[in-house]
Amino acid sequence: MSDIYPVKPGFAERARIDKAAYERDYAASVKDPEAFWGKAAERLDWYRKPTVIKDVSYDLADFHIRWFGDGELNASVNCLDRHLDARGDKTALIFEPDSPDSPARHVSYRELHERVCKLANALRELGVQKGDRVTIYLPMIVEAAVAMLACARIGAVHMVVFGGFAPNSIADRVGDCGARLIITADEGLRGGRKVPLKANVDAALKLPGTNTVETVLVVRHTGGAVDMQMPRDRWYDAVVDPQPAACEPERMNAEDPLFILYTSGSTGKPKGVLHTTGGYLLFAAYTHEAVFDLREDDVYWCTADVGWVTGHSYIVYGPLANGATSLIFEGVPNYPDFSRFWNVIDRHQVTIFYTAPTAIRALMREGEAPVKQASRASLRLLGSVGEPINPEAWRWYYDVVGDGRCPVVDTWWQTETGGILISPLPGAVDLKPGSATLPFFGVQPALVDAEGKRLEGATEGNLVLLDSWPGQMRTVYGDHQRFIDTYFKTYPGTYFTGDGCRRDEDGYYWITGRVDDVINVSGHRIGTAEVESALVLHPKVAEAAVVGFPHDIKGQGIYAYVTLVAGEVESDELLKELVAHVRKEIGPIASPDFLQWAPGLPKTRSGKIMRRILRKIAENAPDQLGDTSTLADPSVVDSLVKNRHGA
Ligand code: WTA
């Protein structure tokens, strides 16, 4: 039943990688990873070329992951300095502001280099040293990329916090990584609304555990009033502008940390995913070039936020390492109207467009008119990332946005993987709507059943990866054991992704979504445990259980079951208060869509909450509850079904 969109002959002819090359190089990459990645490493500039390529063992007795272990390089030099001769005047970044009436800006490689060097010098002057952690909490403005690259230049480890996170979430992350300095802005702008970034930082720094922070650099962005606390707070321009425009880069070992990025898991607090310099940068650059079939004159736009891994790998590091032109968009798809994306594409003659299924579904709902009023003639390739794309949305993207001309690359990967692992290469692989298709070079996916038995042929199971790739995360910051326990213990000898997956008769992979307690809301990962802990922090809440449910636009929504402390009264006001409480604790992205009062929760006799049942109730599939006889009190289920939201 799955239809096939063969590689377009015109596209294949000019593509970097055609079918024969993909098949040949994939086979070679798996057969001899050392040779393959040793050669691939030549695409970076090294102070010292690596001679040891791959040094990996998933064996728990001798667990380690090292790539290019004796190589030395600097990521900012690879993204900037080495382009200056040939591409100094080429646009590195295009800034498209929130309002289409504000001017867009082009930043050349030469100017970006200068701005990065100045900030890097300023950071050094402020005492930031190699290995120190720097938090970046900025809107989608050029300074976000500048800040990341300036850290990389001096060997500081950046930790970007998404601008939508609330003070508590900032404080948790800052505290966990022990950041010494924070770079923020007065305010952000999204869809015409102001986001009080500096005020959020102020509130975060009042919370316990954040006293490692010595300095807050504040970018003047909107010009809004902020409370500057001297001597801690410094205006970015006052400190950065007077600096020299050249800065000696730090020689980094390939395995020195480049950044930490927090992501949600199935249990506990978000994990600090740590990526290192050589393998990560190489993998981001290589995948960016191959998957997007990059050409010198492309104008490439990824709509993600730099607060997520997609922004790290495919707005900043991959594109800039490749000398590409990358667009940074401050705004949102529906402001000032639903044509915004398509107008930006026309305005900047974007050739490659990379966005998330949730945005596609939201825009699809508005019909074709807002798309058709823009020409989009510059487009040649479309990409999707962050969650499974349903075939209907895929087809709309292909037919309406791309006018049937542009291949769609559905790219599967994770914060942990650093870069794209499963995706079509557009000149090599026939497309099937809804399938991420085939693995990238060196990537060996496999499916296993719950007991870890390998499943062959067309089948469905848990997705694992049999071997390492250079962009793989190296540790959970400050908790290496958690890294090993989370990813390498479930199915020994493999990396477990947490995703379920189907493989069809052509060997194509179809990601079905998370099999753990992580939910994917509009492409953002949220741990059910995080929302539950936020809810039980409220004095009136005794217990909470949170599950995902299918949502037309967001992919998944958040459904919370809440048991109140004895004596507290259920009311609509309290319900609203609890939703607001979660927004305040974590941030707007974690707001429950539905909250249902649960006088009791379905538990086993040993007290474990049976989430399977709660998921089915949230999905409105009460006929699929399965066996409830093992519950301590089966009657709670009937009451939950009866009082389901919308029932
Ligand atoms: C999901 C985002 C299906 C998946 C890059 C994964 C996808 C999680 C796709 C990682 C895709 C990402 N098709 N599912 N093309 N891309 N996912 O860490 O469940 O924010 O495990 O990284 O998103 O989310 P993360």
XYZ file of C-alpha atoms and ligand atoms in Angstrom:
672
model
C 0.000 0.000 0.000
C 2.938 2.344 0.513
C 3.539 4.389 -2.571
C 7.015 5.140 -3.874
C 8.425 8.396 -5.161
C 11.454 7.397 -7.222
C 14.538 9.613 -7.243
C 13.940 12.289 -9.856
C 16.276 11.736 -12.808
C 17.132 15.460 -13.045
C 17.983 15.524 -9.357
C 20.041 12.351 -9.432
C 22.184 13.541 -12.337
C 23.483 16.530 -10.443
C 23.387 15.027 -6.953
C 26.537 14.583 -4.908
C 25.641 10.998 -4.132
C 23.660 8.776 -6.483
C 22.282 5.310 -5.849
C 25.421 3.453 -6.884
C 27.627 5.710 -4.750
C 25.346 5.341 -1.727
C 25.304 1.572 -1.940
C 29.038 1.320 -2.516
C 30.010 3.781 0.233
C 27.500 2.420 2.738
C 28.885 -1.095 2.314
C 32.430 0.249 2.673
C 31.550 2.302 5.765
C 30.206 -0.719 7.586
C 32.911 -3.096 6.451
C 35.843 -0.894 7.386
C 34.781 2.033 9.585
C 38.399 2.995 10.280
C 39.178 3.506 6.616
C 35.862 5.185 5.888
C 35.912 7.695 8.746
C 39.640 8.236 8.475
C 39.072 9.465 4.947
C 35.957 11.426 5.937
C 37.985 13.255 8.595
C 39.922 14.963 5.810
C 36.989 17.302 5.351
C 37.983 19.091 8.575
C 41.073 21.216 9.201
C 43.198 19.665 11.929
C 46.154 21.061 13.825
C 47.120 17.480 14.249
C 45.592 14.861 11.974
C 44.139 11.890 13.805
C 45.929 8.570 13.392
C 43.661 6.594 15.730
C 40.226 6.720 14.111
C 37.797 4.575 16.071
C 38.282 3.275 19.571
C 34.944 2.005 20.815
C 33.690 -0.747 23.056
C 30.051 -1.200 24.091
C 31.165 -4.053 26.333
C 30.123 -2.964 29.822
C 33.320 -4.339 31.336
C 35.429 -2.051 29.164
C 33.005 0.602 28.019
C 34.406 3.538 26.039
C 33.666 5.635 22.964
C 36.477 7.604 21.344
C 36.829 8.893 17.817
C 39.898 10.543 16.306
C 41.403 10.344 19.794
C 44.817 11.840 18.983
C 43.501 14.521 16.604
C 43.555 18.219 17.457
C 41.351 20.918 15.989
C 39.163 23.881 16.814
C 35.492 23.902 15.833
C 35.256 27.676 15.334
C 38.294 27.634 13.062
C 36.578 24.970 10.994
C 33.378 27.010 10.826
C 35.042 30.381 10.157
C 38.761 30.898 9.604
C 39.225 28.266 6.954
C 36.525 29.861 4.796
C 37.957 33.368 4.910
C 40.151 33.099 1.818
C 37.597 31.682 -0.569
C 34.341 32.729 1.112
C 35.154 35.793 3.205
C 32.442 37.857 1.545
C 29.964 35.021 1.250
C 26.925 35.302 3.522
C 27.311 32.927 6.438
C 24.102 33.869 8.235
C 20.946 35.585 7.107
C 18.957 37.004 9.990
C 15.213 37.243 9.384
C 13.602 39.119 12.280
C 10.314 38.398 13.985
C 8.559 41.201 12.152
C 8.713 41.210 8.349
C 8.790 45.017 8.551
C 12.128 45.017 10.339
C 15.196 44.763 8.110
C 16.799 41.391 7.470
C 20.579 41.235 7.881
C 23.333 39.395 6.025
C 26.442 38.478 7.984
C 29.449 37.481 5.899
C 31.969 34.867 6.983
C 34.449 37.710 7.530
C 32.069 39.658 9.772
C 31.015 36.536 11.670
C 34.658 35.667 12.274
C 35.258 39.124 13.655
C 32.227 39.057 15.923
C 33.134 35.617 17.246
C 36.718 36.665 17.920
C 35.575 39.756 19.810
C 33.229 37.824 22.049
C 35.846 35.113 22.561
C 38.315 37.768 23.718
C 35.683 39.241 26.018
C 34.958 35.845 27.548
C 38.651 35.312 28.202
C 38.882 38.753 29.773
C 35.984 37.815 32.038
C 37.958 34.824 33.224
C 36.329 32.052 31.192
C 38.829 29.282 30.559
C 39.028 26.087 28.565
C 36.596 23.563 30.026
C 34.419 26.161 31.815
C 30.696 25.971 31.130
C 28.846 28.925 29.622
C 25.053 29.093 29.473
C 23.433 30.658 26.426
C 19.813 31.786 26.833
C 19.120 33.888 23.779
C 16.451 34.461 21.168
C 17.013 33.320 17.589
C 19.401 36.122 16.744
C 22.891 36.161 15.239
C 24.443 36.459 18.694
C 23.226 32.937 19.491
C 25.528 31.496 16.816
C 28.264 33.968 17.725
C 28.071 32.881 21.367
C 28.319 29.178 20.540
C 31.295 29.694 18.255
C 33.042 32.050 20.689
C 32.844 29.360 23.370
C 34.194 26.812 20.913
C 37.045 29.167 20.037
C 38.358 29.320 23.599
C 37.458 25.753 24.528
C 34.591 26.712 26.831
C 31.679 24.261 26.840
C 28.406 25.879 25.852
C 25.080 24.853 27.268
C 22.198 26.431 25.396
C 18.836 26.703 27.154
C 15.766 27.045 24.942
C 14.221 30.518 25.306
C 10.860 28.961 26.169
C 12.092 27.456 29.425
C 11.085 28.974 32.745
C 13.451 30.092 35.549
C 13.298 26.734 37.342
C 14.406 24.879 34.250
C 17.217 27.375 33.661
C 18.349 27.034 37.267
C 18.328 23.215 37.148
C 20.530 23.207 34.061
C 22.848 25.987 35.160
C 23.253 24.278 38.518
C 23.826 20.832 37.067
C 26.623 21.961 34.764
C 28.039 24.624 37.096
C 28.024 27.425 34.526
C 30.316 30.346 35.183
C 28.759 32.857 32.841
C 25.406 33.353 31.136
C 24.825 35.099 27.834
C 21.272 36.368 27.470
C 19.323 39.281 25.976
C 17.035 41.914 27.425
C 14.029 40.307 25.741
C 13.139 37.962 22.940
C 10.451 38.549 20.343
C 8.153 35.852 19.049
C 5.094 36.550 16.994
C 5.093 40.177 18.179
C 5.162 39.144 21.832
C 8.021 39.878 24.163
C 9.765 37.155 26.131
C 11.401 38.432 29.353
C 14.702 36.606 29.000
C 16.809 38.719 31.355
C 14.077 38.722 33.992
C 13.916 34.919 33.732
C 17.669 34.715 34.271
C 17.359 37.024 37.291
C 14.685 34.765 38.743
C 16.722 31.644 37.998
C 19.805 33.036 39.700
C 17.832 33.582 42.886
C 17.259 29.835 43.082
C 19.617 27.569 45.005
C 22.476 25.846 43.206
C 23.229 28.654 40.779
C 25.966 30.497 42.634
C 28.680 29.350 40.231
C 27.506 32.123 37.894
C 29.794 35.141 38.113
C 28.776 37.166 35.097
C 25.670 37.727 32.995
C 26.266 39.290 29.575
C 23.145 41.000 28.261
C 22.573 41.601 24.552
C 20.498 44.708 23.831
C 17.883 43.324 21.493
C 14.473 44.919 21.959
C 15.755 47.760 24.093
C 13.242 46.828 26.780
C 13.955 47.833 30.370
C 15.915 45.347 32.459
C 17.231 45.345 35.961
C 21.036 45.360 35.728
C 22.670 44.100 38.902
C 26.220 45.375 39.083
C 28.831 44.031 39.057
C 27.286 40.726 37.974
C 25.440 41.991 34.894
C 27.296 43.539 31.969
C 26.004 44.889 28.677
C 27.241 42.700 25.855
C 28.096 45.567 23.508
C 30.019 47.479 26.159
C 32.224 44.482 26.871
C 32.500 43.041 23.354
C 32.738 45.998 20.976
C 36.115 47.306 22.212
C 37.791 43.895 21.871
C 40.409 43.106 19.212
C 38.966 41.478 16.088
C 41.343 38.528 16.147
C 41.507 35.809 18.748
C 43.958 32.957 19.043
C 41.918 29.737 19.034
C 42.455 27.012 21.609
C 43.895 23.754 20.277
C 41.349 21.159 21.303
C 41.677 17.416 21.440
C 39.028 15.720 19.297
C 37.509 14.257 22.470
C 37.408 17.543 24.396
C 33.814 18.583 25.117
C 32.196 21.016 22.689
C 28.805 21.376 24.334
C 26.245 20.079 26.773
C 22.568 20.088 25.868
C 19.873 18.913 28.257
C 17.221 16.537 27.040
C 14.380 14.659 28.662
C 14.537 10.997 29.456
C 11.989 8.576 30.810
C 13.019 9.097 34.414
C 14.292 11.875 36.608
C 15.613 15.265 35.634
C 16.778 16.093 32.115
C 20.178 14.674 31.225
C 23.137 16.783 30.155
C 24.002 15.210 26.822
C 27.690 15.837 26.186
C 29.149 16.061 22.702
C 32.832 16.309 21.894
C 34.663 18.307 19.262
C 36.031 16.171 16.443
C 33.496 13.418 15.902
C 30.495 15.670 16.422
C 31.658 18.391 14.049
C 32.661 15.938 11.376
C 29.351 14.100 11.605
C 27.248 17.291 11.587
C 29.128 18.627 8.560
C 29.124 15.398 6.590
C 25.449 14.600 7.152
C 24.472 18.189 6.372
C 26.285 18.088 3.049
C 25.084 14.628 2.031
C 21.471 14.658 3.231
C 20.781 18.147 1.891
C 22.885 17.567 -1.229
C 24.539 20.877 -0.479
C 25.854 23.131 -3.256
C 27.937 26.259 -2.984
C 25.126 28.654 -3.882
C 22.398 27.134 -1.717
C 20.427 29.270 0.697
C 19.626 26.857 3.466
C 16.954 27.380 6.121
C 16.322 25.197 9.127
C 13.420 26.536 11.199
C 14.470 24.877 14.473
C 15.542 26.868 17.516
C 19.205 26.838 18.561
C 17.912 25.707 21.954
C 17.464 22.214 20.475
C 19.996 19.890 18.938
C 18.633 20.515 15.444
C 19.655 24.143 15.797
C 23.122 23.142 17.000
C 23.878 20.669 14.233
C 21.887 22.053 11.326
C 21.748 25.821 11.809
C 25.195 26.420 13.238
C 27.839 23.687 13.157
C 26.987 21.615 10.065
C 26.198 24.495 7.682
C 29.036 26.743 8.841
C 31.606 23.943 8.774
C 30.490 23.464 5.165
C 30.769 27.153 4.289
C 27.051 27.330 3.566
C 24.586 30.207 3.909
C 22.291 29.457 6.855
C 19.179 31.425 7.704
C 18.278 32.262 11.308
C 14.606 33.056 11.811
C 13.508 34.780 14.960
C 9.771 34.455 14.443
C 6.985 31.907 14.192
C 5.145 30.363 11.220
C 1.836 32.145 11.856
C 2.986 35.720 12.367
C 1.952 38.074 10.968
C 0.015 35.431 9.018
C 0.187 31.862 7.771
C 2.207 32.829 4.701
C 5.257 33.817 6.691
C 7.440 30.774 5.959
C 6.687 30.968 2.246
C 7.277 34.712 2.115
C 10.636 34.290 3.831
C 11.528 31.626 1.276
C 10.779 34.073 -1.559
C 12.436 37.016 0.161
C 15.748 35.206 0.595
C 15.455 32.787 -2.322
C 15.752 29.799 -0.001
C 16.701 26.597 -1.831
C 16.660 24.063 1.027
C 13.971 24.166 3.700
C 14.054 21.984 6.825
C 11.182 22.025 9.322
C 9.114 19.865 11.679
C 5.951 17.854 11.006
C 4.052 19.798 13.662
C 4.578 23.036 11.688
C 3.573 21.320 8.467
C 0.366 20.003 10.024
C -0.513 23.385 11.518
C 0.015 25.111 8.160
C -1.787 22.381 6.263
C -4.871 23.122 8.305
C -4.923 26.640 6.858
C -5.316 25.290 3.338
C -3.307 25.933 0.186
C -4.023 29.634 -0.320
C -1.398 30.996 2.109
C 1.202 28.786 0.412
C 0.184 29.549 -3.138
C 0.394 33.307 -2.741
C 4.176 32.912 -2.515
C 6.185 31.621 -5.458
C 8.603 29.213 -3.690
C 10.285 28.749 -7.069
C 13.741 28.861 -5.444
C 13.111 25.667 -3.443
C 14.803 22.457 -4.544
C 14.781 20.284 -1.435
C 12.561 19.868 1.635
C 13.378 18.227 4.956
C 11.478 17.031 8.007
C 12.703 16.331 11.541
C 11.668 15.816 15.128
C 8.830 13.302 15.051
C 7.217 10.837 12.704
C 5.629 12.584 9.732
C 2.245 11.159 8.836
C 1.923 10.324 5.127
C -0.864 12.865 4.678
C 1.323 15.716 5.911
C 4.254 14.369 3.875
C 2.185 14.460 0.698
C 0.937 17.966 1.383
C 4.509 19.100 1.988
C 5.643 17.455 -1.241
C 2.704 18.437 -3.452
C 1.702 21.841 -2.143
C 4.855 23.351 -0.615
C 7.267 21.739 -3.073
C 4.883 21.756 -6.055
C 5.865 18.136 -6.606
C 9.362 19.258 -7.651
C 11.372 18.817 -4.460
C 12.385 15.588 -2.750
C 11.448 15.385 0.949
C 14.147 14.050 3.261
C 12.594 12.689 6.462
C 15.539 12.690 8.868
C 15.507 10.538 11.986
C 17.967 11.262 14.758
C 18.204 12.367 18.400
C 19.988 14.826 20.687
C 22.130 11.851 21.664
C 23.124 10.995 18.108
C 24.492 14.446 17.274
C 23.385 14.200 13.668
C 21.090 12.443 11.217
C 21.254 8.633 11.308
C 18.380 7.477 9.124
C 17.294 9.531 6.128
C 17.079 9.332 2.386
C 19.953 10.859 0.435
C 17.855 12.709 -2.130
C 19.835 11.678 -5.211
C 20.120 8.070 -4.149
C 17.067 6.769 -2.330
C 13.479 6.441 -3.536
C 11.060 8.049 -1.094
C 8.084 6.591 0.740
C 5.856 9.076 2.582
C 6.221 8.490 6.314
C 9.453 6.517 6.174
C 12.878 7.830 7.166
C 14.050 5.162 4.693
C 17.680 3.979 4.989
C 20.696 4.483 7.267
C 23.445 7.026 6.745
C 27.014 5.846 6.174
C 28.376 3.844 9.071
C 25.002 3.551 10.817
C 23.782 0.023 11.540
C 20.175 -0.058 12.745
C 18.629 -3.281 14.009
C 15.307 -4.257 15.531
C 14.993 -6.329 18.679
C 12.067 -7.692 20.639
C 11.447 -6.960 24.318
C 13.910 -9.689 25.305
C 16.601 -8.309 23.004
C 16.316 -11.006 20.361
C 17.332 -9.747 16.909
C 14.427 -9.604 14.483
C 15.135 -10.132 10.807
C 13.319 -9.136 7.625
C 10.092 -7.164 7.488
C 9.077 -6.757 11.120
C 8.526 -4.333 13.973
C 10.474 -3.906 17.199
C 12.699 -1.698 19.307
C 15.293 0.271 17.388
C 18.915 -0.258 18.414
C 22.197 0.671 16.763
C 24.830 -2.022 16.564
C 27.902 0.159 16.384
C 29.112 3.671 17.114
C 29.283 6.657 14.751
C 31.445 9.756 15.273
C 28.584 12.073 16.323
C 27.473 9.880 19.203
C 27.157 11.517 22.644
C 29.986 10.584 24.977
C 28.452 10.865 28.415
C 25.717 12.328 30.576
C 27.443 15.309 32.124
C 28.419 14.491 35.679
C 26.850 11.025 35.614
C 28.648 8.584 33.329
C 26.912 5.628 34.949
C 23.536 7.057 33.984
C 24.763 7.237 30.380
C 25.686 3.568 30.397
C 22.556 2.505 32.268
C 20.196 4.460 30.020
C 21.498 3.487 26.621
C 23.651 0.374 26.828
C 22.138 -1.903 29.466
C 18.705 -2.601 28.010
C 20.027 -4.555 25.040
C 23.660 -5.341 25.843
C 26.174 -4.705 23.094
C 23.975 -2.107 21.405
C 22.863 1.523 21.789
C 19.126 1.583 22.556
C 17.338 4.547 20.981
C 14.092 4.464 22.975
C 12.182 4.400 19.690
C 9.929 1.765 18.220
C 10.320 1.046 14.532
C 9.007 -1.021 11.660
C 11.132 -2.330 8.797
C 9.353 -3.089 5.543
C 10.040 -5.583 2.785
C 12.448 -3.133 1.092
C 14.459 -2.698 4.282
C 13.034 0.801 4.827
C 12.728 2.041 8.404
C 9.493 3.557 9.723
C 9.911 5.123 13.155
C 6.736 4.603 15.175
C 7.606 6.809 18.161
C 8.979 6.479 21.655
C 8.539 3.232 23.514
C 9.552 4.760 26.843
C 7.961 7.432 29.010
C 9.153 10.284 26.840
C 6.498 12.191 24.935
C 7.126 14.182 21.804
C 5.040 17.348 21.802
C 5.446 19.408 18.642
C 8.835 17.794 18.183
C 9.920 18.710 21.731
C 10.889 15.925 24.071
C 9.223 15.976 27.451
C 9.609 13.380 30.154
C 6.337 12.392 31.789
C 8.270 12.208 35.060
C 9.236 15.889 34.784
C 5.626 17.003 34.412
C 4.599 14.711 37.258
C 7.247 16.139 39.586
C 6.163 19.663 38.678
C 2.535 18.797 39.497
C 3.265 17.190 42.846
C 5.252 20.260 43.875
C 1.880 21.985 44.137
C 0.701 21.799 47.753
C -2.777 20.593 46.828
C -1.592 17.683 44.684
C -1.047 14.293 46.264
C -0.180 12.305 43.169
C -0.001 12.751 39.417
C 0.399 10.509 36.396
C 1.138 11.950 32.965
C 0.859 10.253 29.582
C 0.946 11.243 25.921
C -2.040 11.003 23.606
C -2.313 11.438 19.815
C -2.799 15.089 18.863
C -3.668 16.272 15.347
C -1.196 19.142 15.220
C 1.342 18.503 17.944
C 1.823 14.819 17.212
C 1.363 14.093 20.886
C -0.348 16.079 23.597
C 0.077 15.928 27.368
C -2.655 14.321 29.463
C -2.357 14.578 33.232
C -4.264 12.622 35.870
C -4.196 14.342 39.238
C -5.133 13.096 42.695
C -5.654 15.865 45.217
C -4.563 15.879 48.826
C -7.434 14.669 51.055
C -9.797 17.513 51.825
C -8.931 19.590 48.744
C -11.811 20.255 46.388
C -11.745 19.704 42.630
C -12.655 22.862 40.745
C -12.148 24.464 37.358
C -10.130 27.227 38.983
C -7.761 24.722 40.546
C -7.469 22.938 37.227
C -6.365 26.158 35.526
C -4.063 26.907 38.402
C -2.334 23.544 38.022
C -1.815 24.011 34.297
C -0.352 27.458 34.979
C 1.784 25.934 37.711
C 3.399 23.503 35.245
C 4.052 26.344 32.792
C 5.725 28.266 35.538
C 7.788 25.325 36.769
C 9.010 23.996 33.424
C 7.879 26.327 30.644
C 4.965 26.689 28.225
C 6.020 23.663 26.158
C 5.129 21.375 29.059
C 1.575 22.694 29.639
C -0.853 19.806 29.957
C -3.502 19.850 27.214
C -5.909 18.009 29.478
C -5.995 17.527 33.175
C -8.372 15.037 34.692
C -9.161 14.564 38.349
C -8.319 11.071 39.468
C -9.711 10.135 42.854
C -7.617 6.979 42.398
C -4.971 5.821 39.914
C -4.785 2.311 38.460
C -2.013 0.566 40.367
C -0.715 -2.927 40.623
C -0.813 -4.570 44.015
C 2.810 -3.569 44.439
C 1.848 0.070 43.919
C 3.125 0.622 40.382
C 0.990 2.920 38.250
C -0.215 1.132 35.116
C 0.448 3.757 32.481
C -0.671 1.500 29.669
C -4.196 1.821 31.004
C -3.934 5.571 31.460
C -2.675 5.938 27.886
C -5.634 4.015 26.539
C -8.087 6.121 28.516
C -6.421 9.318 27.281
C -6.563 7.996 23.709
C -10.264 7.319 24.215
C -9.817 3.628 23.551
C -11.531 2.166 26.622
C -12.180 -1.071 24.724
C -8.407 -1.666 24.544
C -7.598 -1.475 28.210
C -6.503 -5.081 28.299
C -6.304 -7.085 31.462
C -7.192 -4.986 34.488
C -7.591 -7.876 36.896
C -4.093 -7.433 38.342
C -5.011 -3.996 39.623
C -5.242 -3.421 43.334
C -8.601 -1.718 42.774
C -10.039 -2.316 39.277
C -12.985 -0.014 39.961
C -10.855 3.146 39.630
C -10.632 2.435 35.924
C -14.380 2.711 35.349
C -14.503 6.019 37.081
C -11.569 7.352 35.076
C -13.151 6.220 31.811
C -16.456 7.787 32.764
C -14.851 11.091 33.654
C -12.404 11.183 30.783
C -11.921 14.612 29.350
C -14.531 15.102 26.658
C -16.427 11.964 27.689
C 11.769 11.563 17.389
C 15.495 15.691 17.505
C 10.301 9.972 13.567
C 12.211 10.202 17.881
C 16.437 15.587 16.296
C 13.524 10.497 18.584
C 11.619 11.269 14.916
C 13.259 11.847 19.180
C 12.238 11.849 13.785
C 14.505 12.662 19.370
C 11.792 11.423 12.490
C 13.114 12.684 15.582
N 10.825 10.486 12.437
N 10.660 10.340 14.797
N 12.276 11.929 11.363
N 13.159 12.721 14.242
N 12.170 11.820 16.003
O 16.350 14.449 20.922
O 11.255 9.710 18.793
O 14.721 16.300 20.327
O 13.866 9.555 19.560
O 16.113 15.139 18.610
O 12.382 12.507 18.249
O 14.201 13.979 19.750
P 15.353 15.019 19.982
